[in-house]
Amino acid sequence: RDEGPPREIQDVRDNSKDGEYWEALTHIIPQQKLKLWDALGAALLEYHKVLTRRSELFSEATALQRQNS
């Protein structure tokens, strides 16, 4: 039985195409779909602003109704 030091296992992996692989992953979602998502995101932010303002106005109107009662 050989009780020498453990042999190191070298991971010999071909990484020559790694850059190509990662570059390809940056184009998985088509540009048109990204533009659509950006537009939807911007529209949702505007909608959120409108709803927030409506909520504020509703609170003000409720307070005024209480004062007038």
JSON list of N, CA and C in Angstrom, two decimals:
[
{"chain": "A", "resi": 1, "resn": "ARG", "atom": "N", "xyz": [0.86, -1.18, 0.00]},
{"chain": "A", "resi": 1, "resn": "ARG", "atom": "CA", "xyz": [0.00, 0.00, 0.00]},
{"chain": "A", "resi": 1, "resn": "ARG", "atom": "C", "xyz": [0.90, 1.23, 0.00]},
{"chain": "A", "resi": 2, "resn": "ASP", "atom": "N", "xyz": [0.63, 2.19, -0.92]},
{"chain": "A", "resi": 2, "resn": "ASP", "atom": "CA", "xyz": [1.44, 3.39, -1.04]},
{"chain": "A", "resi": 2, "resn": "ASP", "atom": "C", "xyz": [0.85, 4.50, -0.17]},
{"chain": "A", "resi": 3, "resn": "GLU", "atom": "N", "xyz": [1.58, 4.96, 0.83]},
{"chain": "A", "resi": 3, "resn": "GLU", "atom": "CA", "xyz": [1.09, 5.99, 1.76]},
{"chain": "A", "resi": 3, "resn": "GLU", "atom": "C", "xyz": [1.75, 7.34, 1.49]},
{"chain": "A", "resi": 4, "resn": "GLY", "atom": "N", "xyz": [2.02, 7.66, 0.25]},
{"chain": "A", "resi": 4, "resn": "GLY", "atom": "CA", "xyz": [2.65, 8.94, -0.09]},
{"chain": "A", "resi": 4, "resn": "GLY", "atom": "C", "xyz": [1.64, 10.08, 0.00]},
{"chain": "A", "resi": 5, "resn": "PRO", "atom": "N", "xyz": [2.08, 11.28, -0.30]},
{"chain": "A", "resi": 5, "resn": "PRO", "atom": "CA", "xyz": [1.17, 12.44, -0.26]},
{"chain": "A", "resi": 5, "resn": "PRO", "atom": "C", "xyz": [0.05, 12.28, -1.29]},
{"chain": "A", "resi": 6, "resn": "PRO", "atom": "N", "xyz": [-1.12, 12.85, -0.98]},
{"chain": "A", "resi": 6, "resn": "PRO", "atom": "CA", "xyz": [-2.25, 12.71, -1.93]},
{"chain": "A", "resi": 6, "resn": "PRO", "atom": "C", "xyz": [-1.92, 13.39, -3.26]},
{"chain": "A", "resi": 7, "resn": "ARG", "atom": "N", "xyz": [-2.37, 12.77, -4.30]},
{"chain": "A", "resi": 7, "resn": "ARG", "atom": "CA", "xyz": [-2.15, 13.34, -5.62]},
{"chain": "A", "resi": 7, "resn": "ARG", "atom": "C", "xyz": [-3.14, 14.47, -5.87]},
{"chain": "A", "resi": 8, "resn": "GLU", "atom": "N", "xyz": [-2.65, 15.55, -6.44]},
{"chain": "A", "resi": 8, "resn": "GLU", "atom": "CA", "xyz": [-3.53, 16.67, -6.76]},
{"chain": "A", "resi": 8, "resn": "GLU", "atom": "C", "xyz": [-4.23, 16.38, -8.08]},
{"chain": "A", "resi": 9, "resn": "ILE", "atom": "N", "xyz": [-5.52, 16.60, -8.06]},
{"chain": "A", "resi": 9, "resn": "ILE", "atom": "CA", "xyz": [-6.30, 16.41, -9.28]},
{"chain": "A", "resi": 9, "resn": "ILE", "atom": "C", "xyz": [-6.46, 17.78, -9.93]},
{"chain": "A", "resi": 10, "resn": "GLN", "atom": "N", "xyz": [-5.95, 17.90, -11.11]},
{"chain": "A", "resi": 10, "resn": "GLN", "atom": "CA", "xyz": [-6.05, 19.18, -11.81]},
{"chain": "A", "resi": 10, "resn": "GLN", "atom": "C", "xyz": [-7.27, 19.18, -12.70]},
{"chain": "A", "resi": 11, "resn": "ASP", "atom": "N", "xyz": [-8.02, 20.25, -12.57]},
{"chain": "A", "resi": 11, "resn": "ASP", "atom": "CA", "xyz": [-9.22, 20.41, -13.40]},
{"chain": "A", "resi": 11, "resn": "ASP", "atom": "C", "xyz": [-8.77, 20.99, -14.73]},
{"chain": "A", "resi": 12, "resn": "VAL", "atom": "N", "xyz": [-8.73, 20.16, -15.72]},
{"chain": "A", "resi": 12, "resn": "VAL", "atom": "CA", "xyz": [-8.28, 20.60, -17.04]},
{"chain": "A", "resi": 12, "resn": "VAL", "atom": "C", "xyz": [-9.53, 20.86, -17.87]},
{"chain": "A", "resi": 13, "resn": "ARG", "atom": "N", "xyz": [-10.02, 22.07, -17.79]},
{"chain": "A", "resi": 13, "resn": "ARG", "atom": "CA", "xyz": [-11.26, 22.44, -18.46]},
{"chain": "A", "resi": 13, "resn": "ARG", "atom": "C", "xyz": [-10.91, 23.43, -19.57]},
{"chain": "A", "resi": 14, "resn": "ASP", "atom": "N", "xyz": [-11.49, 23.21, -20.73]},
{"chain": "A", "resi": 14, "resn": "ASP", "atom": "CA", "xyz": [-11.26, 24.11, -21.85]},
{"chain": "A", "resi": 14, "resn": "ASP", "atom": "C", "xyz": [-12.14, 25.34, -21.68]},
{"chain": "A", "resi": 15, "resn": "ASN", "atom": "N", "xyz": [-11.53, 26.46, -21.34]},
{"chain": "A", "resi": 15, "resn": "ASN", "atom": "CA", "xyz": [-12.31, 27.67, -21.14]},
{"chain": "A", "resi": 15, "resn": "ASN", "atom": "C", "xyz": [-12.14, 28.66, -22.30]},
{"chain": "A", "resi": 16, "resn": "SER", "atom": "N", "xyz": [-11.71, 28.17, -23.43]},
{"chain": "A", "resi": 16, "resn": "SER", "atom": "CA", "xyz": [-11.45, 29.05, -24.57]},
{"chain": "A", "resi": 16, "resn": "SER", "atom": "C", "xyz": [-12.73, 29.66, -25.14]},
{"chain": "A", "resi": 17, "resn": "LYS", "atom": "N", "xyz": [-13.87, 29.02, -24.92]},
{"chain": "A", "resi": 17, "resn": "LYS", "atom": "CA", "xyz": [-15.12, 29.54, -25.48]},
{"chain": "A", "resi": 17, "resn": "LYS", "atom": "C", "xyz": [-16.00, 30.17, -24.42]},
{"chain": "A", "resi": 18, "resn": "ASP", "atom": "N", "xyz": [-15.48, 30.39, -23.23]},
{"chain": "A", "resi": 18, "resn": "ASP", "atom": "CA", "xyz": [-16.27, 30.99, -22.15]},
{"chain": "A", "resi": 18, "resn": "ASP", "atom": "C", "xyz": [-16.76, 32.39, -22.52]},
{"chain": "A", "resi": 19, "resn": "GLY", "atom": "N", "xyz": [-15.89, 33.19, -23.07]},
{"chain": "A", "resi": 19, "resn": "GLY", "atom": "CA", "xyz": [-16.27, 34.56, -23.45]},
{"chain": "A", "resi": 19, "resn": "GLY", "atom": "C", "xyz": [-17.41, 34.56, -24.46]},
{"chain": "A", "resi": 20, "resn": "GLU", "atom": "N", "xyz": [-17.31, 33.67, -25.43]},
{"chain": "A", "resi": 20, "resn": "GLU", "atom": "CA", "xyz": [-18.34, 33.53, -26.46]},
{"chain": "A", "resi": 20, "resn": "GLU", "atom": "C", "xyz": [-19.68, 33.13, -25.82]},
{"chain": "A", "resi": 21, "resn": "TYR", "atom": "N", "xyz": [-19.62, 32.21, -24.87]},
{"chain": "A", "resi": 21, "resn": "TYR", "atom": "CA", "xyz": [-20.82, 31.74, -24.17]},
{"chain": "A", "resi": 21, "resn": "TYR", "atom": "C", "xyz": [-21.49, 32.88, -23.42]},
{"chain": "A", "resi": 22, "resn": "TRP", "atom": "N", "xyz": [-20.72, 33.63, -22.63]},
{"chain": "A", "resi": 22, "resn": "TRP", "atom": "CA", "xyz": [-21.30, 34.71, -21.84]},
{"chain": "A", "resi": 22, "resn": "TRP", "atom": "C", "xyz": [-21.79, 35.84, -22.72]},
{"chain": "A", "resi": 23, "resn": "GLU", "atom": "N", "xyz": [-21.11, 36.10, -23.81]},
{"chain": "A", "resi": 23, "resn": "GLU", "atom": "CA", "xyz": [-21.56, 37.13, -24.75]},
{"chain": "A", "resi": 23, "resn": "GLU", "atom": "C", "xyz": [-22.90, 36.73, -25.36]},
{"chain": "A", "resi": 24, "resn": "ALA", "atom": "N", "xyz": [-23.05, 35.46, -25.70]},
{"chain": "A", "resi": 24, "resn": "ALA", "atom": "CA", "xyz": [-24.32, 34.98, -26.27]},
{"chain": "A", "resi": 24, "resn": "ALA", "atom": "C", "xyz": [-25.46, 35.13, -25.26]},
{"chain": "A", "resi": 25, "resn": "LEU", "atom": "N", "xyz": [-25.17, 34.94, -23.97]},
{"chain": "A", "resi": 25, "resn": "LEU", "atom": "CA", "xyz": [-26.21, 35.06, -22.95]},
{"chain": "A", "resi": 25, "resn": "LEU", "atom": "C", "xyz": [-26.71, 36.50, -22.81]},
{"chain": "A", "resi": 26, "resn": "THR", "atom": "N", "xyz": [-25.90, 37.47, -23.20]},
{"chain": "A", "resi": 26, "resn": "THR", "atom": "CA", "xyz": [-26.36, 38.86, -23.09]},
{"chain": "A", "resi": 26, "resn": "THR", "atom": "C", "xyz": [-27.42, 39.20, -24.12]},
{"chain": "A", "resi": 27, "resn": "HIS", "atom": "N", "xyz": [-27.62, 38.31, -25.08]},
{"chain": "A", "resi": 27, "resn": "HIS", "atom": "CA", "xyz": [-28.60, 38.57, -26.15]},
{"chain": "A", "resi": 27, "resn": "HIS", "atom": "C", "xyz": [-29.76, 37.59, -26.11]},
{"chain": "A", "resi": 28, "resn": "ILE", "atom": "N", "xyz": [-30.01, 36.96, -24.97]},
{"chain": "A", "resi": 28, "resn": "ILE", "atom": "CA", "xyz": [-31.09, 35.98, -24.89]},
{"chain": "A", "resi": 28, "resn": "ILE", "atom": "C", "xyz": [-32.45, 36.64, -25.04]},
{"chain": "A", "resi": 29, "resn": "ILE", "atom": "N", "xyz": [-32.62, 37.81, -24.42]},
{"chain": "A", "resi": 29, "resn": "ILE", "atom": "CA", "xyz": [-33.89, 38.53, -24.52]},
{"chain": "A", "resi": 29, "resn": "ILE", "atom": "C", "xyz": [-33.76, 39.51, -25.67]},
{"chain": "A", "resi": 30, "resn": "PRO", "atom": "N", "xyz": [-34.66, 39.42, -26.65]},
{"chain": "A", "resi": 30, "resn": "PRO", "atom": "CA", "xyz": [-34.57, 40.30, -27.82]},
{"chain": "A", "resi": 30, "resn": "PRO", "atom": "C", "xyz": [-34.67, 41.78, -27.41]},
{"chain": "A", "resi": 31, "resn": "GLN", "atom": "N", "xyz": [-34.00, 42.63, -28.18]},
{"chain": "A", "resi": 31, "resn": "GLN", "atom": "CA", "xyz": [-33.96, 44.07, -27.90]},
{"chain": "A", "resi": 31, "resn": "GLN", "atom": "C", "xyz": [-35.38, 44.66, -27.88]},
{"chain": "A", "resi": 32, "resn": "GLN", "atom": "N", "xyz": [-36.25, 44.22, -28.78]},
{"chain": "A", "resi": 32, "resn": "GLN", "atom": "CA", "xyz": [-37.62, 44.74, -28.83]},
{"chain": "A", "resi": 32, "resn": "GLN", "atom": "C", "xyz": [-38.35, 44.46, -27.52]},
{"chain": "A", "resi": 33, "resn": "LYS", "atom": "N", "xyz": [-38.15, 43.27, -26.97]},
{"chain": "A", "resi": 33, "resn": "LYS", "atom": "CA", "xyz": [-38.82, 42.92, -25.71]},
{"chain": "A", "resi": 33, "resn": "LYS", "atom": "C", "xyz": [-38.26, 43.76, -24.57]},
{"chain": "A", "resi": 34, "resn": "LEU", "atom": "N", "xyz": [-36.96, 44.02, -24.57]},
{"chain": "A", "resi": 34, "resn": "LEU", "atom": "CA", "xyz": [-36.36, 44.87, -23.54]},
{"chain": "A", "resi": 34, "resn": "LEU", "atom": "C", "xyz": [-36.93, 46.29, -23.61]},
{"chain": "A", "resi": 35, "resn": "LYS", "atom": "N", "xyz": [-37.10, 46.80, -24.83]},
{"chain": "A", "resi": 35, "resn": "LYS", "atom": "CA", "xyz": [-37.68, 48.13, -25.01]},
{"chain": "A", "resi": 35, "resn": "LYS", "atom": "C", "xyz": [-39.11, 48.16, -24.50]},
{"chain": "A", "resi": 36, "resn": "LEU", "atom": "N", "xyz": [-39.86, 47.11, -24.78]},
{"chain": "A", "resi": 36, "resn": "LEU", "atom": "CA", "xyz": [-41.25, 47.02, -24.31]},
{"chain": "A", "resi": 36, "resn": "LEU", "atom": "C", "xyz": [-41.28, 47.02, -22.79]},
{"chain": "A", "resi": 37, "resn": "TRP", "atom": "N", "xyz": [-40.42, 46.23, -22.17]},
{"chain": "A", "resi": 37, "resn": "TRP", "atom": "CA", "xyz": [-40.39, 46.15, -20.71]},
{"chain": "A", "resi": 37, "resn": "TRP", "atom": "C", "xyz": [-39.98, 47.49, -20.09]},
{"chain": "A", "resi": 38, "resn": "ASP", "atom": "N", "xyz": [-39.04, 48.17, -20.73]},
{"chain": "A", "resi": 38, "resn": "ASP", "atom": "CA", "xyz": [-38.64, 49.50, -20.24]},
{"chain": "A", "resi": 38, "resn": "ASP", "atom": "C", "xyz": [-39.82, 50.47, -20.31]},
{"chain": "A", "resi": 39, "resn": "ALA", "atom": "N", "xyz": [-40.55, 50.44, -21.43]},
{"chain": "A", "resi": 39, "resn": "ALA", "atom": "CA", "xyz": [-41.71, 51.32, -21.59]},
{"chain": "A", "resi": 39, "resn": "ALA", "atom": "C", "xyz": [-42.79, 50.98, -20.56]},
{"chain": "A", "resi": 40, "resn": "LEU", "atom": "N", "xyz": [-43.03, 49.70, -20.35]},
{"chain": "A", "resi": 40, "resn": "LEU", "atom": "CA", "xyz": [-44.02, 49.29, -19.35]},
{"chain": "A", "resi": 40, "resn": "LEU", "atom": "C", "xyz": [-43.59, 49.71, -17.95]},
{"chain": "A", "resi": 41, "resn": "GLY", "atom": "N", "xyz": [-42.32, 49.57, -17.65]},
{"chain": "A", "resi": 41, "resn": "GLY", "atom": "CA", "xyz": [-41.81, 49.99, -16.34]},
{"chain": "A", "resi": 41, "resn": "GLY", "atom": "C", "xyz": [-42.02, 51.48, -16.12]},
{"chain": "A", "resi": 42, "resn": "ALA", "atom": "N", "xyz": [-41.72, 52.29, -17.14]},
{"chain": "A", "resi": 42, "resn": "ALA", "atom": "CA", "xyz": [-41.90, 53.74, -17.04]},
{"chain": "A", "resi": 42, "resn": "ALA", "atom": "C", "xyz": [-43.38, 54.08, -16.87]},
{"chain": "A", "resi": 43, "resn": "ALA", "atom": "N", "xyz": [-44.24, 53.39, -17.62]},
{"chain": "A", "resi": 43, "resn": "ALA", "atom": "CA", "xyz": [-45.69, 53.64, -17.52]},
{"chain": "A", "resi": 43, "resn": "ALA", "atom": "C", "xyz": [-46.21, 53.26, -16.13]},
{"chain": "A", "resi": 44, "resn": "LEU", "atom": "N", "xyz": [-45.71, 52.16, -15.59]},
{"chain": "A", "resi": 44, "resn": "LEU", "atom": "CA", "xyz": [-46.16, 51.75, -14.24]},
{"chain": "A", "resi": 44, "resn": "LEU", "atom": "C", "xyz": [-45.71, 52.76, -13.19]},
{"chain": "A", "resi": 45, "resn": "LEU", "atom": "N", "xyz": [-44.53, 53.32, -13.34]},
{"chain": "A", "resi": 45, "resn": "LEU", "atom": "CA", "xyz": [-44.08, 54.36, -12.40]},
{"chain": "A", "resi": 45, "resn": "LEU", "atom": "C", "xyz": [-44.99, 55.58, -12.46]},
{"chain": "A", "resi": 46, "resn": "GLU", "atom": "N", "xyz": [-45.37, 55.99, -13.67]},
{"chain": "A", "resi": 46, "resn": "GLU", "atom": "CA", "xyz": [-46.28, 57.12, -13.82]},
{"chain": "A", "resi": 46, "resn": "GLU", "atom": "C", "xyz": [-47.65, 56.79, -13.22]},
{"chain": "A", "resi": 47, "resn": "TYR", "atom": "N", "xyz": [-48.13, 55.59, -13.45]},
{"chain": "A", "resi": 47, "resn": "TYR", "atom": "CA", "xyz": [-49.41, 55.15, -12.90]},
{"chain": "A", "resi": 47, "resn": "TYR", "atom": "C", "xyz": [-49.36, 55.16, -11.37]},
{"chain": "A", "resi": 48, "resn": "HIS", "atom": "N", "xyz": [-48.25, 54.73, -10.82]},
{"chain": "A", "resi": 48, "resn": "HIS", "atom": "CA", "xyz": [-48.08, 54.75, -9.37]},
{"chain": "A", "resi": 48, "resn": "HIS", "atom": "C", "xyz": [-48.15, 56.18, -8.83]},
{"chain": "A", "resi": 49, "resn": "LYS", "atom": "N", "xyz": [-47.51, 57.11, -9.55]},
{"chain": "A", "resi": 49, "resn": "LYS", "atom": "CA", "xyz": [-47.57, 58.53, -9.13]},
{"chain": "A", "resi": 49, "resn": "LYS", "atom": "C", "xyz": [-49.01, 59.03, -9.14]},
{"chain": "A", "resi": 50, "resn": "VAL", "atom": "N", "xyz": [-49.75, 58.68, -10.20]},
{"chain": "A", "resi": 50, "resn": "VAL", "atom": "CA", "xyz": [-51.15, 59.11, -10.30]},
{"chain": "A", "resi": 50, "resn": "VAL", "atom": "C", "xyz": [-51.97, 58.53, -9.15]},
{"chain": "A", "resi": 51, "resn": "LEU", "atom": "N", "xyz": [-51.80, 57.25, -8.87]},
{"chain": "A", "resi": 51, "resn": "LEU", "atom": "CA", "xyz": [-52.55, 56.62, -7.78]},
{"chain": "A", "resi": 51, "resn": "LEU", "atom": "C", "xyz": [-52.18, 57.21, -6.42]},
{"chain": "A", "resi": 52, "resn": "THR", "atom": "N", "xyz": [-50.91, 57.50, -6.23]},
{"chain": "A", "resi": 52, "resn": "THR", "atom": "CA", "xyz": [-50.47, 58.11, -4.97]},
{"chain": "A", "resi": 52, "resn": "THR", "atom": "C", "xyz": [-51.11, 59.49, -4.81]},
{"chain": "A", "resi": 53, "resn": "ARG", "atom": "N", "xyz": [-51.11, 60.28, -5.88]},
{"chain": "A", "resi": 53, "resn": "ARG", "atom": "CA", "xyz": [-51.72, 61.62, -5.82]},
{"chain": "A", "resi": 53, "resn": "ARG", "atom": "C", "xyz": [-53.23, 61.50, -5.57]},
{"chain": "A", "resi": 54, "resn": "ARG", "atom": "N", "xyz": [-53.88, 60.55, -6.21]},
{"chain": "A", "resi": 54, "resn": "ARG", "atom": "CA", "xyz": [-55.32, 60.34, -5.98]},
{"chain": "A", "resi": 54, "resn": "ARG", "atom": "C", "xyz": [-55.60, 60.01, -4.53]},
{"chain": "A", "resi": 55, "resn": "SER", "atom": "N", "xyz": [-54.76, 59.17, -3.96]},
{"chain": "A", "resi": 55, "resn": "SER", "atom": "CA", "xyz": [-54.92, 58.79, -2.56]},
{"chain": "A", "resi": 55, "resn": "SER", "atom": "C", "xyz": [-54.78, 60.02, -1.66]},
{"chain": "A", "resi": 56, "resn": "GLU", "atom": "N", "xyz": [-53.79, 60.86, -1.96]},
{"chain": "A", "resi": 56, "resn": "GLU", "atom": "CA", "xyz": [-53.61, 62.08, -1.17]},
{"chain": "A", "resi": 56, "resn": "GLU", "atom": "C", "xyz": [-54.83, 63.00, -1.28]},
{"chain": "A", "resi": 57, "resn": "LEU", "atom": "N", "xyz": [-55.33, 63.16, -2.50]},
{"chain": "A", "resi": 57, "resn": "LEU", "atom": "CA", "xyz": [-56.50, 64.01, -2.72]},
{"chain": "A", "resi": 57, "resn": "LEU", "atom": "C", "xyz": [-57.74, 63.45, -2.02]},
{"chain": "A", "resi": 58, "resn": "PHE", "atom": "N", "xyz": [-57.87, 62.14, -2.06]},
{"chain": "A", "resi": 58, "resn": "PHE", "atom": "CA", "xyz": [-59.01, 61.50, -1.39]},
{"chain": "A", "resi": 58, "resn": "PHE", "atom": "C", "xyz": [-58.95, 61.76, 0.11]},
{"chain": "A", "resi": 59, "resn": "SER", "atom": "N", "xyz": [-57.75, 61.65, 0.68]},
{"chain": "A", "resi": 59, "resn": "SER", "atom": "CA", "xyz": [-57.58, 61.91, 2.11]},
{"chain": "A", "resi": 59, "resn": "SER", "atom": "C", "xyz": [-57.93, 63.35, 2.44]},
{"chain": "A", "resi": 60, "resn": "GLU", "atom": "N", "xyz": [-57.49, 64.28, 1.58]},
{"chain": "A", "resi": 60, "resn": "GLU", "atom": "CA", "xyz": [-57.81, 65.70, 1.79]},
{"chain": "A", "resi": 60, "resn": "GLU", "atom": "C", "xyz": [-59.31, 65.93, 1.71]},
{"chain": "A", "resi": 61, "resn": "ALA", "atom": "N", "xyz": [-59.96, 65.32, 0.72]},
{"chain": "A", "resi": 61, "resn": "ALA", "atom": "CA", "xyz": [-61.40, 65.48, 0.55]},
{"chain": "A", "resi": 61, "resn": "ALA", "atom": "C", "xyz": [-62.15, 64.93, 1.75]},
{"chain": "A", "resi": 62, "resn": "THR", "atom": "N", "xyz": [-61.72, 63.81, 2.26]},
{"chain": "A", "resi": 62, "resn": "THR", "atom": "CA", "xyz": [-62.37, 63.22, 3.44]},
{"chain": "A", "resi": 62, "resn": "THR", "atom": "C", "xyz": [-62.21, 64.14, 4.64]},
{"chain": "A", "resi": 63, "resn": "ALA", "atom": "N", "xyz": [-61.03, 64.71, 4.81]},
{"chain": "A", "resi": 63, "resn": "ALA", "atom": "CA", "xyz": [-60.80, 65.63, 5.93]},
{"chain": "A", "resi": 63, "resn": "ALA", "atom": "C", "xyz": [-61.68, 66.86, 5.80]},
{"chain": "A", "resi": 64, "resn": "LEU", "atom": "N", "xyz": [-61.81, 67.40, 4.57]},
{"chain": "A", "resi": 64, "resn": "LEU", "atom": "CA", "xyz": [-62.67, 68.57, 4.35]},
{"chain": "A", "resi": 64, "resn": "LEU", "atom": "C", "xyz": [-64.14, 68.26, 4.62]},
{"chain": "A", "resi": 65, "resn": "GLN", "atom": "N", "xyz": [-64.57, 67.06, 4.23]},
{"chain": "A", "resi": 65, "resn": "GLN", "atom": "CA", "xyz": [-65.96, 66.65, 4.49]},
{"chain": "A", "resi": 65, "resn": "GLN", "atom": "C", "xyz": [-66.21, 66.60, 5.99]},
{"chain": "A", "resi": 66, "resn": "ARG", "atom": "N", "xyz": [-65.24, 66.10, 6.74]},
{"chain": "A", "resi": 66, "resn": "ARG", "atom": "CA", "xyz": [-65.38, 66.04, 8.19]},
{"chain": "A", "resi": 66, "resn": "ARG", "atom": "C", "xyz": [-65.49, 67.44, 8.78]},
{"chain": "A", "resi": 67, "resn": "GLN", "atom": "N", "xyz": [-64.66, 68.34, 8.26]},
{"chain": "A", "resi": 67, "resn": "GLN", "atom": "CA", "xyz": [-64.69, 69.73, 8.75]},
{"chain": "A", "resi": 67, "resn": "GLN", "atom": "C", "xyz": [-66.03, 70.40, 8.45]},
{"chain": "A", "resi": 68, "resn": "ASN", "atom": "N", "xyz": [-66.58, 70.10, 7.30]},
{"chain": "A", "resi": 68, "resn": "ASN", "atom": "CA", "xyz": [-67.83, 70.73, 6.88]},
{"chain": "A", "resi": 68, "resn": "ASN", "atom": "C", "xyz": [-69.05, 70.14, 7.60]},
{"chain": "A", "resi": 69, "resn": "SER", "atom": "N", "xyz": [-68.89, 68.99, 8.19]},
{"chain": "A", "resi": 69, "resn": "SER", "atom": "CA", "xyz": [-70.03, 68.37, 8.87]},
{"chain": "A", "resi": 69, "resn": "SER", "atom": "C", "xyz": [-70.33, 69.04, 10.19]}
]
